[in-house]
Amino acid sequence: MLISRRQFLKLASLSTIGAVACNFFDEEEFIAQSPVRLPEDLVTGIDNWYATNGNGPETEGLLVRVIEGRAKKVQGNPLFPTNKGVSSIRSEALLQELYHPDRLSGPMVRTGPRGSKESFVSSGDWDKSLEILYKKLYSLVDHDQMLMITGAKRGSLAFLIQEFTNTYGGNHAVCKSVDELVYENTIKKVFQQEKFPHFDIAKSDFILSIGGDFLGTWLSPIKHGRGWGEFRQGEGRSRGTLIHVDSRFSLTAANADEWLPITPGQEGKLALSIAFVLLDEGLIDKTIADDLTEGQGSRALIDFAPDTIGDQLGIPHVRHRSTPDIIRETARAFAKHGQKSLAIGGGNAAAHTNGSFNMNAIYLLNHLVGSVNTEGGIIFNPSAPIPELNVSLKPNSMIEMESITKKITDGGVKLLLIHGSNPVYSMPADLRFKEAINRDDIFVVSFSSFLDETSQMADLILPDRVTLESWSNDIPDPGPGFQVVSMGQPVVNPLPGINPMAFGDILVRMGHELGMTDNPTFNNASYYDLLRNHANRLFSLQRGSITKPNFDAFWNTLLQRGVWWDLESIGDNQTLEIPSLIDTIKQKSEPAITGPSGSTHNIFYLVPFEHISLTDGTNAHMPWLQSTPDPITSVAWTSWIEMNTDTAKGLAIKEGDIVNIEGANGETISAQVYHHPAVPPTVVSMPFGQGRKSGDVYSKDRGPNPMEILGMPHDKHTGSLAWASTTVRITKTQERTPIPKFEGIVPAYATSEEEAIAKVTNES
Amino acid sequence: MPKKFIWVSLGLGGIFATTTVVLVAIFILQAWWGLPFNVLGWNDPPVQPIAFPHTQHVAVDGISCAFCHRNVLEGDSASVPAVELCVFCHKTIQGDEAPPEIQKVIDHYNNNVPINWEKVHRLPDHVQFSHEPHVRFLTETQGLGLEAACSTCHGQIRDMVEVEQVRRLKMGDCVDCHRNNQHLTENTGITDCTTCHY
Amino acid sequence: MAIQHKWGMVIDIDRCTGCQACVIACQAENNIPVNEKVDFLSRRAKQWIRIDRFWEGEYPNIKARFIPVLCQHCENAPCEPVCPVFATYHNNEGLNVQVYNRCVGTRYCANNCPYQVRFFNFFNPKFPESLKNQLNPDVTIRSRGIMEKCTFCIQRIRRAERTIEGKEGRVLNDETMRDGNYNPACVSACPTETLTFGDLNNPNSQVVKKSKNKRNYRLLENLGTDPNVIYLKKVDPHHQKEGHHA
């Protein structure tokens, strides 16, 4: 090998300096590059912070630090009314989505058998790939045979998807298994609201939370967290109290002043029992009480008297009190703070066959103490400032998904477009979605940026731009109680060699080429133009936080701030009708728990939960999210099953033992046991989010997903998946592997009373 | 073979070996404390892809340093100019009948290919250096002109056909200056390790 | 006139929910390689800031206590005198400094740290090629054989000094620090404002005001390390007596 003098010098300096100091001496270390063109705002070594928005289920206003065209750090946008300058772990990981080693570099077509990673080859340039899609859309005779499956979307993209399916004539479905349908339905019934309301946690004095892990994963944890800091130690207020009722020890339970374990599915009865105490002891306004009960007073709820139903709820003797006493004390504490008391619930309380009953009962409590539309209570959110942005694509229920899957199985769908969701992975295994689309007469187009379980089944993959590269807007849901429109801009360009195309652009172009131009939406040159048009509508309102004489100035300010809001436009609080409590009482039903039968000593309620960072598994390919320790168990990179320490010891199961878990549908998965001192003895818990069968090195083979053994029980009223309503049989296997967890990495360094690390006082 | 011959050759070899070791030691020690001797091409100014004469641009044309190295007044690195900036002038200056070196620049521009200059000064990764405060200190507090400020570390660039490193830029170099000027700055932590190492 | 800062942090554990946002924010800012599964199994996971979780009581009267622990930047740090090469020392801004290029990796400091917040690089860090684009150019990547720990995001403090004090000629205080995104990454990320960062020498700063709260205490106070991180106790109305078990 010939070495030039220059190379020799490089090698020589490499070895000397490399031995002394740090690493990474790349070729680039020795050059200073003159780019051909240099944008004015690019100063080498100086960072720019661009405002944009996160694209997840909860909208976050973000600031992204960009140095020399590379995104370096994501932080919250301080102007943004919901997250106010902070960000979640999920937003942090947008950087890894952007620079993920396994991102698809461009459009791909399938050449081999369906479902194999090796079947895909690059399909060349975009024009060629879009031609394939165009031909499929054009040649489809019966447009009813087109089905588009997307994730839950809001803002202009939701509008565009809706316009496309309406104009073209196809069908549309939103696929998300851990959905908020029951909650949404409850809000409609109890408060007659379309939009999720804002919980005024910051100004509340007492929160009774049932089921929903609102500090961890439920709805909008970052927004709740902003309120939480104030709730606990805000200036000029006394410390708020949280009582959390939950069948598992969630992050919210860990932070509550009191955690009341309960038998899964009994949450509604508890709420009505509390209502009984409120009425019976005359703790609330008599007129409200009469309105709600049609004049019957506590007699209407006599079946729910604490002494009558106390034994059915499964609440243990927390602080050595009997269950009826616990209910009465909780009710009194709740009533004491009047309009500053908040009753919220969701999560596993809603994920039962009687979920709607549970949720109705919980939210009615707010009416009893009058904390609806008041400071420190539940505050309604207005609809979007312009109708185009009011479109919100909400998940379809499990029953609807069943009929959609049946239609695919029966050959009723010839063209399937899938964007922003991974139904093969995230839907319960019993839906058999993968088997449904595994047929020859269906053409599947995926818009995923990664090869996941669903895109692997596709015929054509047209990778979308990732969040930090795309134009977007969004309406936060739940919002902060007034109108907010968030705006997202590309903060960086795709890396060289990565050639994605925005989904919105593809839809606009297809609409245009298919001659759908009667609909003005498809007269836009691009998705960007559509966003600008919608922003123009917003500009012409001439109100809110940005008022400018001309649109260009408005647009620039909007991009700079990343958000528009109008404090004056608040939720509708005029037409509130208080629903009758009697209706809810009539709905009373016991949860139908399904599961294996036989001897009961090893049968447990299965209460799954959303993983703190992976949530339902859509983010499982981000290494940071995988390496985030679960806050309670500190387990990372794997799935686990939480068992009460004493119960596990009783079954001779050690920590790390692999157990077989037989579920409601007869299937069995196996997972490692974590000894958890705070899980109720009758319950085991498992996180959603792992169990990816294909995909990249980060997400693959990381333990099972409880979705595989749930079967498909559903809420009676909404058809939403009742994912907390099954039991499982646990049987020990002979295998055992250590659990990857942070716990124990740092040796216990001070645990005696005097040297306590986390000191506690009882004076606030 | 006579014994004497062996002794002589061993002696000569010993002298030769000792000399080599001493020379190498001197070379290493000298390179440790300062710039290495210019032996066998060590420490030659790097050969640039385009022979850019600072003599012409600075000394003759009188272009300010910050015109091309435009980040030096605001950013961490002084930055080399975009090809665009070169062509901005060279479109008209010797545009038609360009000498080969200028033609190279124009080719880079037309073909949309960046120029990879060889670095002359390079600091290891564990040193965090920002030009901006140094230039600000030298011009505002010390009252030097911009070119004089740059020359403090980079030498008389205006006289260099090929730019070479003139100061060692070892830690001692930095600390000497920081120590001597500590009383002149507001920052008392100027000789602290975390001024540069973090 | 010389401006003398003394950086410090107040951590109100009554606000902390244990959500781990600070942990990942720190990893993103400070070029900490992703903690792989094998790092957890071999007990070599690096978290400059971590959330410790303690159990208290028995089911059903059980409580989990969360506390974020990071380098305490002790005024009287046990890690400093044991370093044979002076790679760790206390500077006049209240920071406990780790100088990477001086460190020879004896690990004495980690042994002597009562808070267990120092981490050793047993291997060279590995980043997938494309993910290197995310690395922060302001922070040195630590190679094999050296110690690393929380720096209070000194790179952000230095930028703030250069920009706010130097270029713009303004005063460096709580507001300017926050508005310019110069607060440490963990402080910027915390949803509940558990963490407050600021200048302990500035009587008007939030850290000084909050540190006067009657709930204040410092970790392992009896060791006399005099940390610059001040904790505020967790409030629990049902709490009987001090103490918990791990």
Coordinates of N, CA and C in Angstrom, one line a residue, chain A residues 481-640:
Chain A
G481 N -58.0 26.0 27.5 CA -59.2 26.8 27.8 C -59.5 27.9 26.9
F482 N -58.6 28.2 26.0 CA -58.8 29.2 25.0 C -58.3 28.7 23.7
Q483 N -58.6 29.5 22.6 CA -58.2 29.0 21.3 C -56.7 29.1 21.1
V484 N -56.1 28.0 20.6 CA -54.7 27.9 20.3 C -54.5 27.2 19.0
V485 N -53.6 27.8 18.1 CA -53.2 27.1 16.9 C -51.7 27.0 16.9
S486 N -51.2 25.8 16.8 CA -49.8 25.7 16.8 C -49.3 25.5 15.4
M487 N -48.1 26.0 15.2 CA -47.5 26.0 13.8 C -46.2 25.3 13.8
G488 N -46.0 24.4 12.9 CA -44.7 23.7 12.8 C -44.0 24.0 11.5
Q489 N -42.7 24.2 11.5 CA -42.0 24.4 10.3 C -40.8 23.4 10.3
P490 N -40.3 23.1 9.1 CA -39.1 22.2 9.0 C -37.9 23.0 9.6
V491 N -37.3 22.4 10.6 CA -36.1 23.1 11.2 C -34.8 22.7 10.5
V492 N -34.8 21.6 9.9 CA -33.6 21.2 9.1 C -34.1 20.5 7.8
N493 N -33.2 20.4 6.9 CA -33.5 19.6 5.7 C -33.1 18.2 5.9
P494 N -33.7 17.2 5.2 CA -33.3 15.8 5.3 C -31.8 15.7 5.0
L495 N -31.2 14.7 5.7 CA -29.7 14.5 5.5 C -29.5 14.1 4.0
P496 N -28.3 14.4 3.5 CA -28.0 13.9 2.1 C -28.2 12.4 2.1
G497 N -28.8 11.9 1.0 CA -29.1 10.5 0.9 C -30.4 10.1 1.4
I498 N -31.1 10.9 2.2 CA -32.4 10.6 2.7 C -33.4 11.5 1.8
N499 N -34.3 10.8 1.2 CA -35.2 11.5 0.2 C -36.6 11.2 0.5
P500 N -37.2 11.8 1.5 CA -38.6 11.6 1.9 C -39.5 12.6 1.2
M501 N -40.8 12.4 1.2 CA -41.7 13.4 0.7 C -42.9 13.5 1.6
A502 N -43.3 14.7 1.9 CA -44.4 14.9 2.9 C -45.7 14.3 2.4
F503 N -46.4 13.6 3.3 CA -47.6 13.0 3.0 C -48.7 14.0 2.5
G504 N -48.7 15.1 3.1 CA -49.6 16.2 2.6 C -49.4 16.6 1.2
D505 N -48.1 16.7 0.8 CA -47.8 17.0 -0.6 C -48.3 16.0 -1.5
I506 N -48.1 14.7 -1.1 CA -48.5 13.6 -2.0 C -50.0 13.6 -2.2
L507 N -50.8 13.9 -1.1 CA -52.3 13.9 -1.2 C -52.7 15.1 -2.1
V508 N -52.1 16.3 -1.9 CA -52.4 17.4 -2.8 C -52.2 17.1 -4.2
R509 N -51.0 16.5 -4.5 CA -50.6 16.2 -5.9 C -51.5 15.2 -6.5
M510 N -51.8 14.1 -5.7 CA -52.7 13.1 -6.2 C -54.1 13.7 -6.5
G511 N -54.6 14.5 -5.6 CA -55.9 15.1 -5.8 C -55.9 15.9 -7.1
H512 N -54.8 16.7 -7.3 CA -54.7 17.5 -8.5 C -54.7 16.7 -9.8
E513 N -53.8 15.6 -9.7 CA -53.7 14.8 -10.9 C -54.9 14.0 -11.2
L514 N -55.7 13.7 -10.2 CA -56.9 12.9 -10.4 C -58.0 13.8 -10.8
G515 N -57.8 15.0 -11.0 CA -58.8 15.9 -11.5 C -59.9 16.3 -10.4
M516 N -59.4 16.3 -9.1 CA -60.4 16.6 -8.1 C -60.4 18.1 -7.8
T517 N -60.1 18.9 -8.8 CA -59.8 20.3 -8.6 C -61.1 21.1 -8.4
D518 N -62.3 20.4 -8.5 CA -63.5 21.1 -8.1 C -63.5 21.5 -6.7
N519 N -62.8 20.6 -5.9 CA -62.5 20.9 -4.5 C -61.3 21.9 -4.5
P520 N -61.5 23.1 -3.9 CA -60.4 24.1 -4.0 C -59.2 23.6 -3.2
T521 N -59.3 22.7 -2.3 CA -58.2 22.2 -1.6 C -57.1 21.6 -2.5
F522 N -57.5 21.0 -3.6 CA -56.6 20.4 -4.5 C -56.1 21.3 -5.6
N523 N -56.5 22.6 -5.4 CA -55.9 23.6 -6.3 C -54.6 24.2 -5.8
N524 N -54.3 23.8 -4.5 CA -53.1 24.3 -3.9 C -51.9 23.6 -4.6
A525 N -50.8 24.4 -4.7 CA -49.6 23.8 -5.3 C -49.0 22.7 -4.4
S526 N -49.1 22.9 -3.1 CA -48.5 22.0 -2.2 C -49.2 22.1 -0.9
Y527 N -48.8 21.2 0.0 CA -49.4 21.2 1.4 C -49.0 22.5 2.1
Y528 N -47.8 23.0 1.8 CA -47.4 24.2 2.3 C -48.3 25.4 2.0
D529 N -48.8 25.4 0.7 CA -49.8 26.4 0.3 C -51.1 26.3 1.1
L530 N -51.5 25.0 1.3 CA -52.7 24.8 2.1 C -52.6 25.4 3.5
L531 N -51.4 25.1 4.1 CA -51.2 25.7 5.4 C -51.2 27.2 5.4
R532 N -50.6 27.7 4.4 CA -50.6 29.2 4.3 C -52.0 29.8 4.1
N533 N -52.8 29.1 3.3 CA -54.2 29.5 3.1 C -54.9 29.5 4.4
H534 N -54.7 28.4 5.2 CA -55.4 28.3 6.5 C -54.9 29.4 7.4
A535 N -53.6 29.7 7.4 CA -53.0 30.7 8.2 C -53.6 32.1 7.7
N536 N -53.8 32.2 6.5 CA -54.4 33.5 5.9 C -55.8 33.7 6.5
R537 N -56.6 32.6 6.6 CA -57.9 32.7 7.2 C -57.8 33.1 8.7
L538 N -56.8 32.6 9.3 CA -56.5 33.0 10.7 C -56.1 34.5 10.8
F539 N -55.3 34.9 9.9 CA -54.9 36.3 9.8 C -56.1 37.2 9.6
S540 N -57.0 36.8 8.8 CA -58.1 37.7 8.5 C -59.1 37.9 9.6
L541 N -58.9 37.0 10.6 CA -59.8 37.2 11.8 C -59.4 38.4 12.6
Q542 N -58.1 38.8 12.4 CA -57.5 40.0 13.1 C -57.8 40.1 14.6
R543 N -57.5 39.0 15.2 CA -57.6 39.0 16.7 C -56.6 38.0 17.2
G544 N -56.5 37.9 18.5 CA -55.6 37.0 19.2 C -54.2 37.6 19.3
S545 N -53.2 36.7 19.6 CA -51.9 37.2 20.0 C -51.1 37.8 18.8
I546 N -51.5 37.5 17.6 CA -50.7 38.1 16.5 C -51.7 38.9 15.6
T547 N -51.6 40.2 15.6 CA -52.4 41.0 14.7 C -51.4 41.8 13.9
K548 N -51.4 41.7 12.6 CA -50.4 42.4 11.8 C -51.2 43.0 10.6
P549 N -50.6 44.1 10.0 CA -51.3 44.8 8.9 C -51.4 43.9 7.7
N550 N -50.4 43.1 7.4 CA -50.4 42.3 6.2 C -50.1 40.8 6.5
F551 N -50.4 39.9 5.6 CA -50.3 38.5 5.8 C -48.9 38.1 6.0
D552 N -48.0 38.6 5.2 CA -46.6 38.2 5.3 C -46.0 38.4 6.7
A553 N -46.3 39.6 7.2 CA -45.8 39.9 8.6 C -46.5 38.9 9.6
F554 N -47.8 38.6 9.4 CA -48.4 37.6 10.2 C -47.8 36.3 10.1
W555 N -47.5 35.8 8.9 CA -47.0 34.5 8.7 C -45.6 34.4 9.3
N556 N -44.8 35.4 9.1 CA -43.4 35.4 9.7 C -43.5 35.3 11.2
T557 N -44.4 36.1 11.8 CA -44.5 36.1 13.3 C -45.0 34.7 13.8
L558 N -45.9 34.2 13.0 CA -46.5 32.9 13.4 C -45.4 31.8 13.4
L559 N -44.5 31.9 12.4 CA -43.4 30.9 12.3 C -42.4 31.1 13.4
Q560 N -42.1 32.4 13.7 CA -41.2 32.7 14.7 C -41.6 32.2 16.1
R561 N -42.9 32.5 16.4 CA -43.4 32.1 17.7 C -43.9 30.7 17.7
G562 N -44.3 30.1 16.6 CA -44.7 28.8 16.5 C -46.1 28.6 17.1
V563 N -46.8 29.7 17.4 CA -48.1 29.5 18.0 C -48.9 30.8 17.9
W564 N -50.2 30.6 17.8 CA -51.2 31.7 17.8 C -52.2 31.4 18.9
W565 N -52.6 32.4 19.7 CA -53.7 32.1 20.6 C -54.6 33.3 20.8
D566 N -55.7 33.1 21.3 CA -56.7 34.2 21.6 C -57.3 33.9 23.0
L567 N -56.8 34.7 24.0 CA -57.3 34.5 25.3 C -58.8 34.8 25.5
E568 N -59.3 35.6 24.5 CA -60.7 36.0 24.7 C -61.7 34.9 24.2
S569 N -61.2 34.1 23.3 CA -62.1 33.0 22.8 C -62.0 31.8 23.7
I570 N -63.0 31.7 24.6 CA -63.0 30.6 25.5 C -64.1 29.6 25.2
G571 N -64.1 28.5 25.9 CA -65.1 27.5 25.7 C -66.5 28.0 26.0
D572 N -67.5 27.3 25.3 CA -68.9 27.7 25.5 C -69.4 27.3 26.9
N573 N -69.7 28.2 27.7 CA -70.2 27.8 29.0 C -71.6 28.3 29.3
Q574 N -72.3 28.6 28.2 CA -73.7 29.1 28.4 C -74.7 28.0 28.4
T575 N -74.5 27.0 27.5 CA -75.5 26.0 27.3 C -75.4 24.8 28.1
L576 N -74.7 24.9 29.2 CA -74.4 23.7 30.0 C -75.7 23.1 30.6
E577 N -76.0 21.9 30.3 CA -77.2 21.2 30.9 C -76.6 20.2 31.9
I578 N -77.1 20.2 33.1 CA -76.6 19.2 34.0 C -77.4 17.9 33.8
P579 N -76.7 16.8 33.4 CA -77.5 15.6 33.1 C -78.0 15.0 34.4
S580 N -79.0 14.2 34.3 CA -79.5 13.6 35.5 C -78.6 12.4 36.0
L581 N -78.5 12.4 37.3 CA -77.7 11.3 37.9 C -78.5 10.0 37.8
I582 N -79.8 10.1 37.7 CA -80.6 8.9 37.6 C -80.2 8.0 36.4
D583 N -80.0 8.7 35.3 CA -79.6 7.9 34.1 C -78.4 7.1 34.3
T584 N -77.4 7.7 34.9 CA -76.2 7.0 35.2 C -76.4 5.9 36.1
I585 N -77.3 6.1 37.1 CA -77.5 5.0 38.1 C -78.1 3.8 37.3
K586 N -79.0 4.1 36.4 CA -79.7 3.0 35.6 C -78.7 2.2 34.8
Q587 N -77.6 3.0 34.4 CA -76.6 2.3 33.6 C -75.8 1.3 34.3
K588 N -75.9 1.3 35.7 CA -75.0 0.6 36.5 C -74.8 -0.9 36.0
S589 N -73.6 -1.2 35.9 CA -73.3 -2.6 35.5 C -72.0 -3.1 36.0
E590 N -72.0 -4.4 36.2 CA -70.7 -5.0 36.7 C -69.8 -5.2 35.5
P591 N -68.5 -5.1 35.7 CA -67.6 -5.3 34.6 C -67.6 -6.8 34.2
A592 N -67.6 -7.1 32.9 CA -67.5 -8.5 32.5 C -66.0 -8.8 32.4
I593 N -65.5 -9.6 33.3 CA -64.1 -9.9 33.3 C -63.9 -11.3 32.6
T594 N -63.1 -11.3 31.6 CA -62.9 -12.6 30.9 C -61.5 -13.1 31.1
G595 N -61.3 -14.4 31.1 CA -60.0 -14.9 31.3 C -60.1 -16.4 31.5
P596 N -58.9 -17.0 31.7 CA -58.8 -18.4 31.9 C -59.6 -18.9 33.1
S597 N -60.1 -20.0 33.1 CA -60.9 -20.6 34.2 C -60.0 -21.7 34.9
G598 N -60.5 -22.2 36.0 CA -59.8 -23.2 36.7 C -59.5 -22.7 38.1
S599 N -58.5 -23.4 38.7 CA -58.1 -23.0 40.0 C -57.7 -21.6 40.1
T600 N -57.9 -20.9 41.2 CA -57.8 -19.5 41.2 C -56.5 -19.0 41.8
H601 N -55.7 -19.9 42.4 CA -54.5 -19.4 43.2 C -53.5 -18.7 42.3
N602 N -53.5 -19.0 41.0 CA -52.5 -18.3 40.1 C -53.2 -17.5 39.0
I603 N -54.5 -17.1 39.3 CA -55.2 -16.2 38.3 C -55.2 -14.8 38.9
F604 N -54.8 -13.9 38.0 CA -54.8 -12.5 38.5 C -55.5 -11.6 37.5
Y605 N -55.9 -10.4 38.0 CA -56.4 -9.4 37.0 C -55.2 -8.9 36.3
L606 N -55.3 -8.7 35.0 CA -54.3 -8.1 34.2 C -54.6 -6.7 34.0
V607 N -53.8 -5.8 34.5 CA -54.0 -4.3 34.3 C -52.8 -3.8 33.5
P608 N -52.9 -3.8 32.2 CA -51.8 -3.2 31.4 C -51.7 -1.7 31.6
F609 N -50.6 -1.1 31.1 CA -50.5 0.3 31.2 C -49.6 0.8 30.0
E610 N -49.8 2.1 29.7 CA -48.9 2.6 28.7 C -47.5 2.9 29.3
H611 N -46.5 2.5 28.5 CA -45.1 2.7 28.9 C -44.8 4.2 29.0
I612 N -44.0 4.7 30.0 CA -43.8 6.1 30.2 C -43.2 6.8 29.0
S613 N -42.3 6.1 28.2 CA -41.8 6.8 27.1 C -42.2 6.1 25.8
L614 N -42.5 4.8 25.7 CA -42.9 4.2 24.5 C -44.4 4.3 24.3
T615 N -45.1 4.7 25.2 CA -46.6 4.8 25.2 C -47.1 3.5 24.7
D616 N -47.8 3.5 23.5 CA -48.4 2.3 23.0 C -47.5 1.6 22.0
G617 N -46.2 2.0 21.9 CA -45.3 1.3 21.1 C -44.9 1.9 19.8
T618 N -45.6 3.1 19.5 CA -45.3 3.7 18.2 C -43.9 4.3 18.2
N619 N -43.3 4.5 19.4 CA -42.0 5.1 19.5 C -40.9 4.1 19.8
A620 N -41.2 2.9 19.7 CA -40.3 1.9 20.3 C -38.9 1.8 19.6
H621 N -38.8 2.5 18.5 CA -37.5 2.3 17.8 C -36.5 3.5 18.2
M622 N -36.9 4.3 19.1 CA -35.9 5.4 19.5 C -35.1 4.9 20.7
P623 N -33.8 4.9 20.5 CA -32.9 4.3 21.6 C -33.1 5.1 23.0
W624 N -33.3 6.4 22.9 CA -33.4 7.1 24.2 C -34.7 6.7 24.9
L625 N -35.8 6.4 24.1 CA -37.0 6.1 24.8 C -36.9 4.7 25.3
Q626 N -36.2 3.8 24.6 CA -36.0 2.4 25.2 C -35.1 2.5 26.4
S627 N -34.2 3.4 26.5 CA -33.3 3.4 27.6 C -33.8 4.2 28.8
T628 N -35.0 4.8 28.7 CA -35.6 5.5 29.8 C -36.1 4.5 30.8
P629 N -35.6 4.6 32.0 CA -36.1 3.6 33.0 C -37.5 4.0 33.4
D630 N -38.3 2.9 33.6 CA -39.6 3.1 34.1 C -39.5 3.8 35.4
P631 N -40.3 4.9 35.7 CA -40.1 5.6 37.0 C -40.2 4.7 38.2
I632 N -41.1 3.8 38.2 CA -41.4 3.0 39.5 C -40.4 1.8 39.5
T633 N -40.4 1.0 38.4 CA -39.6 -0.2 38.5 C -38.1 0.0 38.1
S634 N -37.9 1.1 37.3 CA -36.6 1.4 36.8 C -36.1 0.4 35.7
V635 N -37.0 -0.4 35.2 CA -36.7 -1.3 34.1 C -36.6 -0.6 32.8
A636 N -35.6 -1.0 32.0 CA -35.4 -0.4 30.6 C -35.2 -1.5 29.6
W637 N -35.4 -1.2 28.4 CA -35.1 -2.0 27.2 C -35.9 -3.3 27.2
T638 N -36.8 -3.5 28.0 CA -37.6 -4.8 28.0 C -39.0 -4.6 28.5
S639 N -39.8 -5.6 28.3 CA -41.1 -5.7 28.9 C -41.0 -6.5 30.2
W640 N -41.9 -6.3 31.1 CA -41.8 -7.0 32.3 C -43.2 -7.2 32.9

